[in-house]
mmCIF file of C-alpha atoms and ligand atoms in Angstrom:
data_model
loop_
_atom_site.group_PDB
_atom_site.id
_atom_site.type_symbol
_atom_site.label_atom_id
_atom_site.label_comp_id
_atom_site.label_asym_id
_atom_site.label_seq_id
_atom_site.Cartn_x
_atom_site.Cartn_y
_atom_site.Cartn_z
ATOM 1 C CA MET V 1 -46.476 21.619 -13.171
ATOM 2 C CA GLY V 2 -43.106 21.419 -15.324
ATOM 3 C CA ARG V 3 -41.272 18.413 -14.799
ATOM 4 C CA ALA V 4 -38.292 20.076 -12.850
ATOM 5 C CA LEU V 5 -40.894 21.407 -10.180
ATOM 6 C CA ALA V 6 -43.044 18.271 -9.565
ATOM 7 C CA PHE V 7 -39.397 16.201 -8.549
ATOM 8 C CA ARG V 8 -38.825 19.509 -6.620
ATOM 9 C CA ALA V 9 -41.690 18.828 -5.087
ATOM 10 C CA ARG V 10 -41.720 15.452 -4.472
ATOM 11 C CA TYR V 11 -38.306 15.175 -2.891
ATOM 12 C CA VAL V 12 -37.754 18.711 -1.638
ATOM 13 C CA ASP V 13 -41.022 18.776 0.719
ATOM 14 C CA VAL V 14 -41.337 22.088 -0.777
ATOM 15 C CA LYS V 15 -44.977 22.486 -2.015
ATOM 16 C CA PRO V 16 -44.887 24.243 -5.483
ATOM 17 C CA ARG V 17 -46.648 27.479 -5.970
ATOM 18 C CA LEU V 18 -47.671 28.879 -8.196
ATOM 19 C CA SER V 19 -45.007 32.010 -8.279
ATOM 20 C CA PHE V 20 -42.390 29.552 -8.723
ATOM 21 C CA ALA V 21 -42.847 28.878 -12.408
ATOM 22 C CA ARG V 22 -41.840 33.065 -12.562
ATOM 23 C CA LEU V 23 -38.699 32.217 -11.103
ATOM 24 C CA SER V 24 -35.688 31.261 -12.665
ATOM 25 C CA ARG V 25 -33.897 27.991 -11.620
ATOM 26 C CA ARG V 26 -31.703 30.033 -10.134
ATOM 27 C CA GLN V 27 -33.688 32.734 -8.047
ATOM 28 C CA LEU V 28 -35.574 28.970 -6.699
ATOM 29 C CA ILE V 29 -32.614 27.650 -5.462
ATOM 30 C CA ALA V 30 -31.561 30.863 -3.908
ATOM 31 C CA ALA V 31 -34.896 31.078 -2.103
ATOM 32 C CA SER V 32 -35.002 27.758 -0.882
ATOM 33 C CA ILE V 33 -31.448 27.883 0.204
ATOM 34 C CA ALA V 34 -31.774 31.342 2.204
ATOM 35 C CA GLY V 35 -35.268 29.785 3.597
ATOM 36 C CA TRP V 36 -33.183 26.542 4.874
ATOM 37 C CA MET V 37 -30.152 28.905 6.175
ATOM 38 C CA GLY V 38 -32.799 30.795 7.857
ATOM 39 C CA ASN V 39 -34.194 27.761 9.822
ATOM 40 C CA GLY V 40 -30.027 26.145 10.556
ATOM 41 C CA LEU V 41 -29.720 29.574 11.831
ATOM 42 C CA ALA V 42 -32.904 29.867 14.579
ATOM 43 C CA GLN V 43 -31.810 26.260 15.690
ATOM 44 C CA GLN V 44 -28.735 27.490 16.594
ATOM 45 C CA ALA V 45 -29.141 26.455 20.558
ATOM 46 C CA GLY V 46 -25.817 25.580 21.045
ATOM 47 C CA PRO V 47 -22.625 24.722 19.710
ATOM 48 C CA PRO V 48 -22.824 25.076 15.994
ATOM 49 C CA HIS V 49 -22.198 20.869 15.282
ATOM 50 C CA ASP V 50 -23.862 19.263 18.182
ATOM 51 C CA ILE V 51 -26.686 18.417 16.040
ATOM 52 C CA ALA V 52 -25.973 15.672 14.183
ATOM 53 C CA ARG V 53 -28.915 15.121 12.193
ATOM 54 C CA SER V 54 -30.614 17.983 9.923
ATOM 55 C CA LYS V 55 -33.842 18.918 11.053
ATOM 56 C CA THR V 56 -34.576 21.078 8.026
ATOM 57 C CA ALA V 57 -34.992 19.162 4.419
ATOM 58 C CA ILE V 58 -31.695 20.032 1.845
ATOM 59 C CA PRO V 59 -32.235 21.122 -1.437
ATOM 60 C CA PRO V 60 -31.106 18.068 -3.746
ATOM 61 C CA LEU V 61 -27.170 18.723 -3.406
ATOM 62 C CA LYS V 62 -27.208 17.447 -7.574
ATOM 63 C CA SER V 63 -29.470 20.788 -7.564
ATOM 64 C CA LEU V 64 -27.108 23.004 -6.674
ATOM 65 C CA ALA V 65 -23.389 21.303 -7.894
ATOM 66 C CA ARG V 66 -22.307 22.307 -11.288
ATOM 67 C CA PHE V 67 -20.350 19.177 -12.275
ATOM 68 C CA PRO V 68 -21.562 15.894 -11.711
ATOM 69 C CA LEU V 69 -22.385 14.761 -8.160
ATOM 70 C CA GLY V 70 -21.806 11.276 -7.920
ATOM 71 C CA CYS V 71 -22.112 8.825 -4.988
ATOM 72 C CA CYS V 72 -20.436 4.873 -5.160
ATOM 73 C CA ILE V 73 -24.288 1.886 -5.703
ATOM 74 C CA ALA V 74 -24.230 -1.463 -5.144
ATOM 75 C CA ARG V 75 -27.036 -3.838 -6.471
ATOM 76 C CA PRO V 76 -28.086 -5.163 -2.870
ATOM 77 C CA TYR V 77 -28.565 -1.860 -1.848
ATOM 78 C CA LEU V 78 -30.662 -1.209 -4.935
ATOM 79 C CA ARG V 79 -33.757 -3.381 -3.557
ATOM 80 C CA GLU V 80 -34.677 -0.900 -0.784
ATOM 81 C CA ALA V 81 -37.131 1.741 -2.215
ATOM 82 C CA ALA V 82 -35.982 4.088 0.545
ATOM 83 C CA TYR V 83 -31.590 4.413 -1.130
ATOM 84 C CA GLU V 84 -32.813 4.746 -4.182
ATOM 85 C CA THR V 85 -35.075 7.151 -3.747
ATOM 86 C CA LEU V 86 -32.698 9.329 -1.718
ATOM 87 C CA LEU V 87 -29.979 8.495 -4.437
ATOM 88 C CA LEU V 88 -31.866 10.011 -6.884
ATOM 89 C CA GLN V 89 -33.077 13.039 -4.815
ATOM 90 C CA GLN V 90 -29.311 13.866 -4.183
ATOM 91 C CA PHE V 91 -27.158 12.339 -6.788
ATOM 92 C CA SER V 92 -26.525 12.677 -10.802
ATOM 93 C CA GLN V 93 -23.526 10.454 -11.148
ATOM 94 C CA VAL V 94 -22.808 6.849 -9.728
ATOM 95 C CA THR V 95 -19.724 3.997 -9.545
ATOM 96 C CA ALA V 96 -19.914 0.837 -8.875
ATOM 97 C CA GLU V 97 -18.642 0.248 -5.207
ATOM 98 C CA TRP V 98 -18.140 -3.684 -6.025
ATOM 99 C CA GLU V 99 -19.350 -5.228 -9.728
ATOM 100 C CA MET V 100 -16.962 -3.539 -12.141
ATOM 101 C CA LYS V 101 -13.788 -4.836 -10.326
ATOM 102 C CA MET V 102 -11.543 -7.865 -11.562
ATOM 103 C CA ASN V 103 -12.407 -10.071 -8.144
ATOM 104 C CA GLN V 104 -16.165 -9.628 -9.354
ATOM 105 C CA VAL V 105 -16.312 -10.081 -12.863
ATOM 106 C CA LEU V 106 -13.875 -12.468 -13.914
ATOM 107 C CA GLY V 107 -14.525 -16.266 -12.754
ATOM 108 C CA ASP V 108 -11.816 -19.019 -12.127
ATOM 109 C CA ASP V 109 -11.630 -20.252 -15.215
ATOM 110 C CA GLY V 110 -11.285 -17.297 -17.210
ATOM 111 C CA THR V 111 -14.840 -16.699 -18.317
ATOM 112 C CA TYR V 112 -16.793 -13.315 -17.222
ATOM 113 C CA ARG V 113 -19.834 -12.353 -15.191
ATOM 114 C CA PHE V 114 -21.513 -9.621 -16.726
ATOM 115 C CA GLU V 115 -25.154 -10.014 -14.959
ATOM 116 C CA ALA V 116 -24.206 -7.803 -11.917
ATOM 117 C CA PRO V 117 -22.901 -4.899 -13.947
ATOM 118 C CA ASP V 118 -24.946 -5.086 -16.635
ATOM 119 C CA ALA V 119 -28.175 -4.412 -14.057
ATOM 120 C CA LEU V 120 -25.835 -1.368 -12.479
ATOM 121 C CA VAL V 121 -25.680 0.184 -15.810
ATOM 122 C CA ASP V 122 -29.270 -0.540 -16.761
ATOM 123 C CA PHE V 123 -30.249 0.720 -13.425
ATOM 124 C CA ALA V 124 -28.261 4.026 -13.838
ATOM 125 C CA ARG V 125 -29.892 4.270 -17.680
ATOM 126 C CA ARG V 126 -33.408 4.303 -16.533
ATOM 127 C CA ALA V 127 -32.649 6.516 -13.513
ATOM 128 C CA GLY V 128 -30.625 9.068 -15.598
ATOM 129 C CA LEU V 129 -27.456 8.603 -13.703
ATOM 130 C CA ALA V 130 -24.050 9.163 -15.261
ATOM 131 C CA LEU V 131 -21.983 6.161 -14.730
ATOM 132 C CA HIS V 132 -18.070 6.149 -14.011
ATOM 133 C CA GLY V 133 -16.398 2.788 -13.788
ATOM 134 C CA HIS V 134 -14.564 1.371 -11.497
ATOM 135 C CA ALA V 135 -11.441 -0.298 -11.439
ATOM 136 C CA LEU V 136 -9.503 -1.849 -14.474
ATOM 137 C CA ILE V 137 -6.838 -2.662 -12.495
ATOM 138 C CA TRP V 138 -5.797 -2.803 -9.307
ATOM 139 C CA PHE V 139 -2.968 -4.500 -7.530
ATOM 140 C CA LYS V 140 -5.282 -5.817 -4.683
ATOM 141 C CA HIS V 141 -7.373 -7.473 -7.456
ATOM 142 C CA ALA V 142 -5.566 -10.569 -8.879
ATOM 143 C CA PRO V 143 -7.914 -13.046 -9.177
ATOM 144 C CA VAL V 144 -7.420 -17.044 -9.761
ATOM 145 C CA GLY V 145 -8.594 -16.248 -13.308
ATOM 146 C CA ILE V 146 -5.823 -14.403 -14.421
ATOM 147 C CA ALA V 147 -3.706 -15.201 -11.725
ATOM 148 C CA ARG V 148 -3.404 -18.467 -13.515
ATOM 149 C CA LEU V 149 -2.050 -17.837 -16.335
ATOM 150 C CA ASP V 150 1.260 -15.853 -14.069
ATOM 151 C CA GLY V 151 4.597 -15.762 -15.865
ATOM 152 C CA GLY V 152 2.879 -17.249 -19.108
ATOM 153 C CA GLY V 153 4.046 -14.098 -21.363
ATOM 154 C CA ALA V 154 1.643 -14.209 -24.526
ATOM 155 C CA ALA V 155 -1.418 -15.893 -22.143
ATOM 156 C CA PHE V 156 -1.409 -13.456 -19.665
ATOM 157 C CA GLU V 157 -0.975 -10.583 -22.456
ATOM 158 C CA ARG V 158 -4.191 -11.395 -24.021
ATOM 159 C CA ALA V 159 -5.925 -12.174 -20.419
ATOM 160 C CA TYR V 160 -4.930 -8.529 -19.090
ATOM 161 C CA ASP V 161 -5.734 -6.920 -22.839
ATOM 162 C CA ASP V 162 -9.524 -9.120 -22.917
ATOM 163 C CA HIS V 163 -10.286 -7.714 -19.617
ATOM 164 C CA ILE V 164 -9.696 -3.942 -20.178
ATOM 165 C CA ALA V 165 -11.368 -4.617 -23.820
ATOM 166 C CA GLY V 166 -13.964 -6.663 -23.074
ATOM 167 C CA LEU V 167 -15.517 -4.524 -19.618
ATOM 168 C CA VAL V 168 -15.019 -1.235 -21.307
ATOM 169 C CA GLY V 169 -16.113 -2.501 -24.554
ATOM 170 C CA ARG V 170 -19.441 -4.132 -23.366
ATOM 171 C CA TYR V 171 -19.834 0.049 -22.046
ATOM 172 C CA ARG V 172 -19.210 1.838 -24.428
ATOM 173 C CA GLY V 173 -20.372 4.960 -25.424
ATOM 174 C CA ARG V 174 -22.366 4.957 -21.962
ATOM 175 C CA LEU V 175 -19.786 5.390 -19.014
ATOM 176 C CA ARG V 176 -18.509 8.562 -18.636
ATOM 177 C CA GLY V 177 -15.299 7.669 -17.588
ATOM 178 C CA TRP V 178 -13.001 4.292 -16.402
ATOM 179 C CA ASP V 179 -10.271 4.746 -13.500
ATOM 180 C CA VAL V 180 -7.401 2.074 -15.434
ATOM 181 C CA ILE V 181 -4.997 1.676 -13.124
ATOM 182 C CA ASN V 182 -6.239 1.823 -9.455
ATOM 183 C CA GLU V 183 -3.395 2.820 -6.542
ATOM 184 C CA PRO V 184 -0.560 2.885 -8.036
ATOM 185 C CA ILE V 185 1.467 4.032 -5.663
ATOM 186 C CA GLN V 186 3.169 2.971 -2.559
ATOM 187 C CA PRO V 187 1.462 3.411 0.824
ATOM 188 C CA ASP V 188 3.800 6.221 1.811
ATOM 189 C CA GLY V 189 4.850 7.139 -1.902
ATOM 190 C CA GLU V 190 8.249 4.503 -2.056
ATOM 191 C CA GLY V 191 7.692 3.609 -5.997
ATOM 192 C CA LEU V 192 5.145 1.678 -7.400
ATOM 193 C CA ARG V 193 3.094 -1.171 -6.139
ATOM 194 C CA VAL V 194 4.485 -4.650 -7.298
ATOM 195 C CA SER V 195 1.212 -6.487 -8.529
ATOM 196 C CA LEU V 196 0.767 -9.746 -10.773
ATOM 197 C CA PHE V 197 -0.187 -7.136 -13.266
ATOM 198 C CA SER V 198 4.083 -4.932 -13.152
ATOM 199 C CA ARG V 199 5.592 -8.244 -12.961
ATOM 200 C CA ASN V 200 4.196 -10.128 -16.179
ATOM 201 C CA LEU V 201 4.244 -6.703 -18.515
ATOM 202 C CA GLY V 202 6.706 -4.285 -16.888
ATOM 203 C CA ASP V 203 6.556 -1.481 -13.625
ATOM 204 C CA GLU V 204 4.971 1.101 -16.166
ATOM 205 C CA ALA V 205 4.180 -0.790 -19.459
ATOM 206 C CA HIS V 206 1.402 -2.714 -17.624
ATOM 207 C CA MET V 207 -0.100 1.235 -17.164
ATOM 208 C CA ALA V 208 0.406 2.216 -20.842
ATOM 209 C CA ARG V 209 -0.822 -0.933 -21.816
ATOM 210 C CA ALA V 210 -4.067 -0.670 -19.648
ATOM 211 C CA PHE V 211 -4.610 2.755 -20.895
ATOM 212 C CA GLU V 212 -3.683 2.032 -24.512
ATOM 213 C CA VAL V 213 -6.193 -0.884 -24.660
ATOM 214 C CA ALA V 214 -8.827 1.177 -23.498
ATOM 215 C CA ARG V 215 -9.015 3.526 -25.357
ATOM 216 C CA GLN V 216 -8.993 1.105 -28.152
ATOM 217 C CA ALA V 217 -12.309 -0.020 -26.365
ATOM 218 C CA ASP V 218 -14.002 3.088 -25.994
ATOM 219 C CA PRO V 219 -12.427 6.248 -27.200
ATOM 220 C CA ASP V 220 -14.720 9.121 -25.430
ATOM 221 C CA ALA V 221 -14.542 7.697 -22.312
ATOM 222 C CA VAL V 222 -12.020 9.852 -19.811
ATOM 223 C CA LEU V 223 -8.876 7.642 -18.631
ATOM 224 C CA PHE V 224 -7.665 7.716 -14.903
ATOM 225 C CA LEU V 225 -5.484 7.328 -12.788
ATOM 226 C CA ASN V 226 -6.827 7.056 -9.354
ATOM 227 C CA ASP V 227 -5.373 6.786 -6.104
ATOM 228 C CA TYR V 228 -5.615 7.304 -1.916
ATOM 229 C CA ASP V 229 -3.849 9.435 0.403
ATOM 230 C CA LEU V 230 -2.601 12.342 -2.144
ATOM 231 C CA GLU V 231 -3.962 14.980 0.249
ATOM 232 C CA MET V 232 -2.112 13.615 3.633
ATOM 233 C CA LYS V 233 0.421 12.276 2.492
ATOM 234 C CA PRO V 234 2.691 14.950 0.461
ATOM 235 C CA GLU V 235 5.715 12.764 -0.648
ATOM 236 C CA LYS V 236 2.720 10.352 -2.018
ATOM 237 C CA ARG V 237 1.778 13.459 -3.975
ATOM 238 C CA ARG V 238 4.704 13.674 -5.348
ATOM 239 C CA ALA V 239 5.191 10.141 -6.549
ATOM 240 C CA PHE V 240 1.663 10.080 -8.487
ATOM 241 C CA LEU V 241 2.593 13.468 -9.673
ATOM 242 C CA ARG V 242 5.740 12.030 -10.781
ATOM 243 C CA LEU V 243 4.623 8.922 -12.274
ATOM 244 C CA VAL V 244 1.662 11.279 -14.349
ATOM 245 C CA GLU V 245 4.070 13.099 -16.113
ATOM 246 C CA ARG V 246 6.179 10.319 -17.541
ATOM 247 C CA LEU V 247 3.189 8.453 -18.836
ATOM 248 C CA LEU V 248 2.091 11.699 -20.487
ATOM 249 C CA ALA V 249 5.799 11.660 -21.550
ATOM 250 C CA ARG V 250 5.515 8.701 -23.360
ATOM 251 C CA GLY V 251 1.861 9.631 -24.688
ATOM 252 C CA VAL V 252 0.026 7.438 -22.690
ATOM 253 C CA PRO V 253 -4.063 8.620 -23.266
ATOM 254 C CA LEU V 254 -3.925 9.511 -19.635
ATOM 255 C CA GLY V 255 -7.324 12.038 -19.390
ATOM 256 C CA GLY V 256 -7.939 12.117 -15.758
ATOM 257 C CA LEU V 257 -6.777 12.082 -12.466
ATOM 258 C CA GLY V 258 -8.639 10.809 -9.854
ATOM 259 C CA THR V 259 -7.805 11.505 -6.026
ATOM 260 C CA GLN V 260 -10.023 9.221 -3.758
ATOM 261 C CA SER V 261 -10.150 11.435 -0.372
ATOM 262 C CA HIS V 262 -10.844 8.657 1.624
ATOM 263 C CA LEU V 263 -10.052 11.759 4.469
ATOM 264 C CA SER V 264 -9.364 11.624 8.287
ATOM 265 C CA LEU V 265 -9.163 14.012 10.911
ATOM 266 C CA ALA V 266 -5.334 14.519 11.056
ATOM 267 C CA MET V 267 -5.413 16.013 7.859
ATOM 268 C CA ARG V 268 -3.764 19.755 8.041
ATOM 269 C CA PRO V 269 -6.219 22.552 6.305
ATOM 270 C CA GLY V 270 -4.859 23.461 3.623
ATOM 271 C CA ALA V 271 -3.395 20.004 2.185
ATOM 272 C CA ALA V 272 -6.967 19.075 0.409
ATOM 273 C CA ARG V 273 -6.987 22.347 -1.368
ATOM 274 C CA GLN V 274 -2.945 22.031 -2.224
ATOM 275 C CA ALA V 275 -3.200 18.741 -3.128
ATOM 276 C CA LEU V 276 -6.039 19.359 -5.604
ATOM 277 C CA ALA V 277 -4.439 22.713 -6.829
ATOM 278 C CA ASP V 278 -1.100 20.472 -7.697
ATOM 279 C CA LEU V 279 -3.321 17.559 -9.719
ATOM 280 C CA ALA V 280 -4.913 19.935 -11.799
ATOM 281 C CA GLY V 281 -1.737 21.583 -12.895
ATOM 282 C CA PHE V 282 -1.354 19.159 -15.888
ATOM 283 C CA GLY V 283 -4.440 20.733 -17.253
ATOM 284 C CA LEU V 284 -6.488 17.545 -16.673
ATOM 285 C CA PRO V 285 -10.167 16.444 -15.261
ATOM 286 C CA ILE V 286 -9.820 15.491 -11.451
ATOM 287 C CA HIS V 287 -12.084 13.690 -10.106
ATOM 288 C CA VAL V 288 -12.752 13.667 -6.515
ATOM 289 C CA SER V 289 -13.667 9.781 -6.631
ATOM 290 C CA GLU V 290 -14.422 8.251 -3.283
ATOM 291 C CA LEU V 291 -15.002 11.174 -0.797
ATOM 292 C CA ASP V 292 -15.437 10.096 2.995
ATOM 293 C CA ILE V 293 -14.300 11.527 6.461
ATOM 294 C CA SER V 294 -13.749 8.807 9.159
ATOM 295 C CA LEU V 295 -13.896 10.387 12.947
ATOM 296 C CA GLY V 296 -11.719 7.682 13.462
ATOM 297 C CA ARG V 297 -11.935 4.505 14.855
ATOM 298 C CA HIS V 298 -13.465 4.815 18.853
ATOM 299 C CA ARG V 299 -16.602 5.646 19.540
ATOM 300 C CA LEU V 300 -16.531 9.331 20.505
ATOM 301 C CA ASP V 301 -18.903 11.201 23.153
ATOM 302 C CA GLY V 302 -20.207 14.676 23.813
ATOM 303 C CA ALA V 303 -18.005 17.610 23.250
ATOM 304 C CA GLU V 304 -15.375 15.407 21.554
ATOM 305 C CA LEU V 305 -17.961 14.098 18.777
ATOM 306 C CA ALA V 306 -19.133 17.646 18.285
ATOM 307 C CA GLY V 307 -15.885 18.530 17.739
ATOM 308 C CA ALA V 308 -14.887 15.685 15.611
ATOM 309 C CA ARG V 309 -18.443 16.658 13.607
ATOM 310 C CA ALA V 310 -16.907 20.445 13.136
ATOM 311 C CA GLY V 311 -13.976 19.272 12.137
ATOM 312 C CA GLN V 312 -15.207 17.049 9.494
ATOM 313 C CA ALA V 313 -17.986 19.970 8.719
ATOM 314 C CA ARG V 314 -14.750 22.504 7.806
ATOM 315 C CA ILE V 315 -12.280 19.481 5.700
ATOM 316 C CA LEU V 316 -15.481 18.984 3.418
ATOM 317 C CA GLU V 317 -15.971 22.600 3.176
ATOM 318 C CA GLU V 318 -11.987 22.348 1.879
ATOM 319 C CA VAL V 319 -12.897 20.177 -0.450
ATOM 320 C CA LEU V 320 -15.802 21.133 -2.279
ATOM 321 C CA ASN V 321 -14.475 24.479 -2.174
ATOM 322 C CA ALA V 322 -11.070 24.154 -3.445
ATOM 323 C CA PHE V 323 -13.022 21.835 -6.010
ATOM 324 C CA HIS V 324 -15.298 24.647 -7.087
ATOM 325 C CA ASP V 325 -11.905 26.550 -7.477
ATOM 326 C CA LEU V 326 -10.962 24.250 -10.335
ATOM 327 C CA PRO V 327 -10.954 25.340 -14.092
ATOM 328 C CA PRO V 328 -14.771 23.933 -14.917
ATOM 329 C CA ALA V 329 -13.383 21.601 -17.553
ATOM 330 C CA GLN V 330 -11.520 20.221 -15.056
ATOM 331 C CA GLN V 331 -14.785 19.916 -12.785
ATOM 332 C CA TYR V 332 -14.759 15.688 -13.802
ATOM 333 C CA ALA V 333 -16.345 15.185 -10.590
ATOM 334 C CA ILE V 334 -16.921 14.672 -6.711
ATOM 335 C CA THR V 335 -17.628 11.406 -5.885
ATOM 336 C CA PHE V 336 -18.699 10.193 -2.734
ATOM 337 C CA TRP V 337 -18.005 6.846 -0.858
ATOM 338 C CA GLY V 338 -21.289 5.333 0.640
ATOM 339 C CA LEU V 339 -25.153 7.190 0.811
ATOM 340 C CA ARG V 340 -25.859 6.710 4.087
ATOM 341 C CA ASP V 341 -23.103 6.150 7.251
ATOM 342 C CA ALA V 342 -24.707 2.642 7.305
ATOM 343 C CA ASP V 343 -23.691 2.038 4.196
ATOM 344 C CA SER V 344 -20.376 3.203 4.465
ATOM 345 C CA TRP V 345 -17.144 0.458 3.661
ATOM 346 C CA TRP V 346 -16.120 2.433 7.004
ATOM 347 C CA ARG V 347 -18.635 0.740 9.404
ATOM 348 C CA LYS V 348 -17.905 -3.506 7.367
ATOM 349 C CA PRO V 349 -15.205 -5.707 7.701
ATOM 350 C CA PRO V 350 -12.575 -4.970 7.764
ATOM 351 C CA LEU V 351 -12.250 -1.750 8.987
ATOM 352 C CA ASN V 352 -15.545 -2.422 11.726
ATOM 353 C CA ARG V 353 -15.413 1.147 12.573
ATOM 354 C CA ALA V 354 -19.423 0.753 14.030
ATOM 355 C CA HIS V 355 -19.241 4.488 15.085
ATOM 356 C CA ASP V 356 -18.336 5.983 12.364
ATOM 357 C CA GLU V 357 -20.009 8.655 10.867
ATOM 358 C CA PRO V 358 -18.397 9.397 7.374
ATOM 359 C CA VAL V 359 -20.793 10.422 4.953
ATOM 360 C CA LEU V 360 -23.140 13.099 4.577
ATOM 361 C CA PHE V 361 -26.621 11.112 5.301
ATOM 362 C CA ASP V 362 -27.050 9.169 8.511
ATOM 363 C CA ASP V 363 -28.170 5.508 8.855
ATOM 364 C CA GLY V 364 -32.167 6.319 8.146
ATOM 365 C CA GLY V 365 -31.119 8.211 5.422
ATOM 366 C CA GLY V 366 -31.599 11.343 7.135
ATOM 367 C CA ALA V 367 -29.768 14.722 6.069
ATOM 368 C CA LYS V 368 -26.689 15.382 8.846
ATOM 369 C CA LYS V 369 -25.285 18.551 9.725
ATOM 370 C CA LEU V 370 -22.666 17.620 7.625
ATOM 371 C CA ALA V 371 -24.791 17.366 4.229
ATOM 372 C CA GLU V 372 -26.564 20.719 5.155
ATOM 373 C CA THR V 373 -22.331 22.495 5.171
ATOM 374 C CA ALA V 374 -22.110 19.886 1.673
ATOM 375 C CA ALA V 375 -25.599 21.863 0.160
ATOM 376 C CA ALA V 376 -24.541 25.645 2.374
ATOM 377 C CA SER V 377 -21.077 25.352 0.411
ATOM 378 C CA LEU V 378 -22.273 24.007 -2.593
ATOM 379 C CA ALA V 379 -25.012 27.174 -2.796
ATOM 380 C CA ARG V 380 -22.220 29.177 -2.103
ATOM 381 C CA ALA V 381 -19.971 28.340 -4.635
ATOM 382 C CA ARG V 382 -22.985 28.710 -8.023
HETATM 383 C C1 XIL K 401 -13.839 -0.956 -1.269
HETATM 384 C C2 XIL K 401 -15.796 -1.055 -1.067
HETATM 385 O O1 XIL K 401 -15.868 -0.193 -0.715
HETATM 386 C C3 XIL K 401 -15.620 -2.495 0.261
HETATM 387 O O2 XIL K 401 -17.236 -2.776 0.044
HETATM 388 C C4 XIL K 401 -14.814 -3.361 -0.457
HETATM 389 O O3 XIL K 401 -14.773 -4.807 0.157
HETATM 390 C C5 XIL K 401 -13.638 -3.511 -0.530
HETATM 391 O O4 XIL K 401 -13.093 -1.751 -1.472
HETATM 392 N N1 XIL K 401 -10.119 2.371 -2.917
HETATM 393 C C6 XIL K 401 -11.073 1.611 -3.782
HETATM 394 C C7 XIL K 401 -12.336 1.565 -3.339
HETATM 395 O O5 XIL K 401 -10.558 2.430 -5.161
HETATM 396 O O6 XIL K 401 -12.165 0.464 -4.183
HETATM 397 C C8 XIL K 401 -12.980 0.998 -2.224
HETATM 398 O O7 XIL K 401 -13.677 0.400 -1.932
HETATM 399 C C9 XIL K 401 -12.165 2.048 -1.142
HETATM 400 C C10 XIL K 401 -10.650 2.236 -1.888
#
């Protein structure tokens, strides 16, 4: 049995049959989808989204996507074997949810702790997962280790450069790309964020500098500007696009655009497609970098819950289909922000949406109907 088949047999509940060996990978996927869609149809006793959990095994999503399919991970989750199994079964790329952020790696005294990011990088290498780096400069994280140099001129500059060069250089050649500047735009698009970094190094100058230093440290990594609400707030998207234009005009080595895509049911149909088309206008690789679709703050039941899940599925389909329609060279990856609902940041403090179900797999790791929707969209798009 070939490695690919052994893999399928292990993860997809498909008993390998000899005849599979004669099928192309494409035929194999098509056959498995057909069987699984057939089951789906047989189940349709009630409204299509009345059951959250799929009764059928889905094919590995990563085998259906023609671009890297990512998920955020964090070290504590990896202690659970079931987590790792599901992750490896479904995804081909990972982003560290915390471990590479400035507040995690930089100690108060300005020294660095690389143990956790090193462990994740090693894990990804052993598992054959691609890796995306997140996030070098984020207005939210101004830890003591660098804040103590506020106003310090050259000392601040040195610490800033060292942070970027230290992380990017350490993993040179091992990460596909980095979110160099995370969340540069004010919440409603009213200009640029003010931060420790912008105050010390200039609004756009600190961004340009970060990209330059990162480029030096790993010339092959794709360097991203990443932000949220680019779909739901057109004003914010316009401000983001104007910033991209200015940075490119001044020769900044900005190599990709990330749209976090923390989406909600309030999103107008077509908004995600429009956002992806607008972002893609620069011809740069696009990363849907933190995809999840929240059902909202409150617990829903009955018809309301079914309606919300149906809306969620429509949004996911729109994102996947619109991403698929980008030129292949611009499809950097789609990354989900959370493997199982229970792992999602929406469930945890300070957001505390205890009943939310923003991602593809349920608390127990079962494929939800939403995961079936993802599989169907990805399969159709091949
Ligand atoms: C979030 C994590 O998911 C949380 O666990 C953490 O406490 C805070 O950060 N935008 C980003 C991500 O760029 O890094 C954030 O991740 C979610 C919003």
